[in-house]
Amino acid sequence: MTTPRLTTANGAPISNQQALTAGPRGPLLMQDVALLEQMQHFNRERIPERVVHAKGSGAYGTFTVTHDVTRYTRADFLNRVGKKTEVFLRFSTVAGERGAADAERDVRGFALKFYTQEGNWDLVGNNTPVFFVRDPYKFQNFIHTQKRHPGTNLRDMDMQWDFWSLCPEALHQVTILMSDRGIPASYRHLNGYGSHTYSMVNASGERVWVKFHFKTLQGIKNLSDDESAGLIGRDRESHQRDLHGAIARGEFPKWRACIQVMTQAQAGAFRWNPFDLTKVWPHKDFPLIDVGTLELNRNPENYFAEVEQAAFKPSALVPGIGPSPDKMLQARLMSYADTHLHRLGANHHQVPVNKPRCPVMNYIRDGALAEGSYGSSPNYWPNSHASAPKPDASFADPAWALGQTIVDRFDSTVDHDDYTQAGNLYRMFDDGHKQRVASRIAGGLGQARKEVQLRMLCHFFRADPDYGARIAKILGIDATATLNELKAHPAVSAG
Ligand code: NDP
């Protein structure tokens, strides 16, 4: 067997790896172009870190349809029981940087790319069914509070709780985050949720609203605060190690994929806004409908190429699956595509992990690192070339009836019930779980200013009096004083 030959990036053989110098003690010569190339490429090895979800782990897998859902959607990859589609799933933590520890208390990203025969569908979800805010103006601000303080460069409890105390819509997600599910034991032991409401359109052009659920078949498994602290001390990459190791051993993790379906008429009569990202649809009203199974069965070969460069965007939709009026989803349709334009460039869709497995034919051209497979075919539309790609009217979406809609900036803080669902979740917990949630919250909230503590306590009391009372007790705050404070802050007492 011949030894592989070391070459420059241009493919020219390299004779050795010692710097070319004038004499054994130097200086260097500019003509050592292979050395210059190595140094220059090294300086450019990193691409911008994702602003959120920077630390992640990914794997390829297979989605298999187990139930017929063609009455809801015409999506090609869901059109036959038994049909299999290749997928790529990237898990992540949200707030930490690329070097952050995996086992931290944080929401987990659950971003799934389906390489379907009618294009890539990206479901860019989390391990929680809801989110902290419902208006996109608040998203960037919320993330700032989760990242580092601009002055101290530290994660800052006062910043986090100040924001949450002024945004009661966050209470539901805060309760999930502080619950025992706040630190998953591994990426294999968590559920994934599309979180947003999406639409499905069937072959007859009928539209329904849907939510996506992926229930882990490994079972939910979490870490206690002590277990996570111990684990992080020993291993900062615990979730990466677990996922990669399990797949390498042939222990392929699986999820049961389900949808909830809401008709247009049900949406009008629903107790909450069905497009509000801070709300779930109760299972008893909208039961889970089985769709398929998801299995992860192949590790990426190169982390940077396949996981770091993986680009997920809610705007990657396929015929039969579409957006809903959800304001956060509408904003993400632009924002995620935009971040990949910044992080990877105009041709991020040509990177192998992002590349559709079906033919791609359009008039988008050029830009940095264009792969150029279009050759000399026309780059404009309309054109009169018989073989050029043409729009296909059979893929038209049915119209949306917006009726007498008024365009305005609607206040997302009034006329909303931010407390019932957070309270419902709290009431599901047993006594020990309630106490752990209360002490975790008090641990962080206790580091915020007194004014923030009181404002936040009002929200816990509104969700459930016991919720507020337990936290107040640990904080050493008189519950009566808090209730007086509740009356003194009508501005944040919606609900
Ligand atoms: P259900 O009793 O029908 O559903 C409860 C859901 O809560 C189950 O899906 C369960 O997941 C999940 N769950 C249990 N413990 C936690 C936790 N610590 N953090 C997050 N989720 C948890 O009631 P409802 O549908 O009326 O929902 C009640 C509350 O449950 C909601 O307010 C919401 O906070 C939470 N929830 C609801 C979901 C939904 O889509 N309706 C989805 C997930 C959570 P599992 O089956 O894995 O045990």
mmCIF file of C-alpha atoms and ligand atoms in Angstrom, residues 129 172 175-176 179-181 191 193 211 213 215 220 260 280-284 288 420-422 424-425 428-429 433, ligand 1:
data_model
loop_
_atom_site.group_PDB
_atom_site.id
_atom_site.type_symbol
_atom_site.label_atom_id
_atom_site.label_comp_id
_atom_site.label_asym_id
_atom_site.label_seq_id
_atom_site.Cartn_x
_atom_site.Cartn_y
_atom_site.Cartn_z
ATOM 1 C CA PRO A 129 -43.657 22.621 24.183
ATOM 2 C CA HIS A 172 -45.032 28.759 31.996
ATOM 3 C CA THR A 175 -41.778 26.593 35.508
ATOM 4 C CA ILE A 176 -40.753 23.914 33.004
ATOM 5 C CA SER A 179 -38.850 21.616 37.055
ATOM 6 C CA ASP A 180 -37.033 18.282 37.265
ATOM 7 C CA ARG A 181 -36.988 18.248 33.454
ATOM 8 C CA ASN A 191 -38.885 14.820 24.278
ATOM 9 C CA TYR A 193 -41.515 19.593 20.401
ATOM 10 C CA LYS A 211 -48.359 20.884 16.756
ATOM 11 C CA HIS A 213 -44.390 16.083 19.410
ATOM 12 C CA LYS A 215 -41.736 11.414 22.672
ATOM 13 C CA ILE A 220 -37.541 10.750 30.272
ATOM 14 C CA GLN A 260 -52.058 17.414 17.599
ATOM 15 C CA VAL A 280 -49.868 24.214 24.929
ATOM 16 C CA TRP A 281 -52.984 22.563 23.576
ATOM 17 C CA PRO A 282 -54.238 20.320 26.411
ATOM 18 C CA HIS A 283 -54.038 16.670 25.457
ATOM 19 C CA LYS A 284 -57.548 15.919 26.619
ATOM 20 C CA LEU A 288 -51.819 13.029 20.317
ATOM 21 C CA THR A 420 -53.400 29.029 34.238
ATOM 22 C CA GLN A 421 -51.097 26.731 32.260
ATOM 23 C CA ALA A 422 -48.068 27.506 34.446
ATOM 24 C CA ASN A 424 -51.582 23.509 35.754
ATOM 25 C CA LEU A 425 -48.028 22.294 35.332
ATOM 26 C CA MET A 428 -49.075 18.190 38.327
ATOM 27 C CA PHE A 429 -45.902 18.012 40.448
ATOM 28 C CA HIS A 433 -41.057 18.193 43.070
HETATM 29 P P1 NDP B 1 -51.623 16.207 30.377
HETATM 30 O O1 NDP B 1 -51.654 15.589 31.764
HETATM 31 O O2 NDP B 1 -52.450 15.593 29.315
HETATM 32 O O3 NDP B 1 -50.120 16.281 29.841
HETATM 33 C C1 NDP B 1 -49.075 16.545 30.714
HETATM 34 C C2 NDP B 1 -47.809 16.581 29.912
HETATM 35 O O4 NDP B 1 -46.830 17.117 30.755
HETATM 36 C C3 NDP B 1 -47.315 15.259 29.423
HETATM 37 O O5 NDP B 1 -47.023 15.396 28.053
HETATM 38 C C4 NDP B 1 -46.008 15.029 30.199
HETATM 39 O O6 NDP B 1 -45.062 14.456 29.389
HETATM 40 C C5 NDP B 1 -45.632 16.451 30.508
HETATM 41 N N1 NDP B 1 -44.808 16.713 31.692
HETATM 42 C C6 NDP B 1 -44.742 16.047 32.850
HETATM 43 N N2 NDP B 1 -43.862 16.636 33.680
HETATM 44 C C7 NDP B 1 -43.360 17.698 33.029
HETATM 45 C C8 NDP B 1 -42.396 18.687 33.335
HETATM 46 N N3 NDP B 1 -41.767 18.707 34.505
HETATM 47 N N4 NDP B 1 -42.113 19.638 32.422
HETATM 48 C C9 NDP B 1 -42.746 19.638 31.232
HETATM 49 N N5 NDP B 1 -43.665 18.718 30.884
HETATM 50 C C10 NDP B 1 -43.967 17.767 31.770
HETATM 51 O O7 NDP B 1 -51.994 17.733 30.630
HETATM 52 P P2 NDP B 1 -52.177 18.970 29.626
HETATM 53 O O8 NDP B 1 -52.094 18.591 28.201
HETATM 54 O O9 NDP B 1 -53.392 19.688 30.094
HETATM 55 O O10 NDP B 1 -50.924 19.865 30.020
HETATM 56 C C11 NDP B 1 -50.697 20.263 31.376
HETATM 57 C C12 NDP B 1 -49.342 20.880 31.446
HETATM 58 O O11 NDP B 1 -48.382 19.903 31.017
HETATM 59 C C13 NDP B 1 -49.157 22.051 30.490
HETATM 60 O O12 NDP B 1 -49.501 23.266 31.075
HETATM 61 C C14 NDP B 1 -47.698 21.974 30.141
HETATM 62 O O13 NDP B 1 -46.961 22.719 31.072
HETATM 63 C C15 NDP B 1 -47.335 20.512 30.303
HETATM 64 N N6 NDP B 1 -47.168 19.873 28.980
HETATM 65 C C16 NDP B 1 -48.216 19.804 28.104
HETATM 66 C C17 NDP B 1 -48.027 19.344 26.827
HETATM 67 C C18 NDP B 1 -49.117 19.396 25.830
HETATM 68 O O14 NDP B 1 -48.806 19.389 24.621
HETATM 69 N N7 NDP B 1 -50.392 19.425 26.232
HETATM 70 C C19 NDP B 1 -46.714 18.826 26.401
HETATM 71 C C20 NDP B 1 -45.714 18.839 27.427
HETATM 72 C C21 NDP B 1 -45.940 19.401 28.643
HETATM 73 P P3 NDP B 1 -44.781 12.866 29.379
HETATM 74 O O15 NDP B 1 -45.904 12.252 28.630
HETATM 75 O O16 NDP B 1 -43.511 12.733 28.665
HETATM 76 O O17 NDP B 1 -44.701 12.433 30.813
#
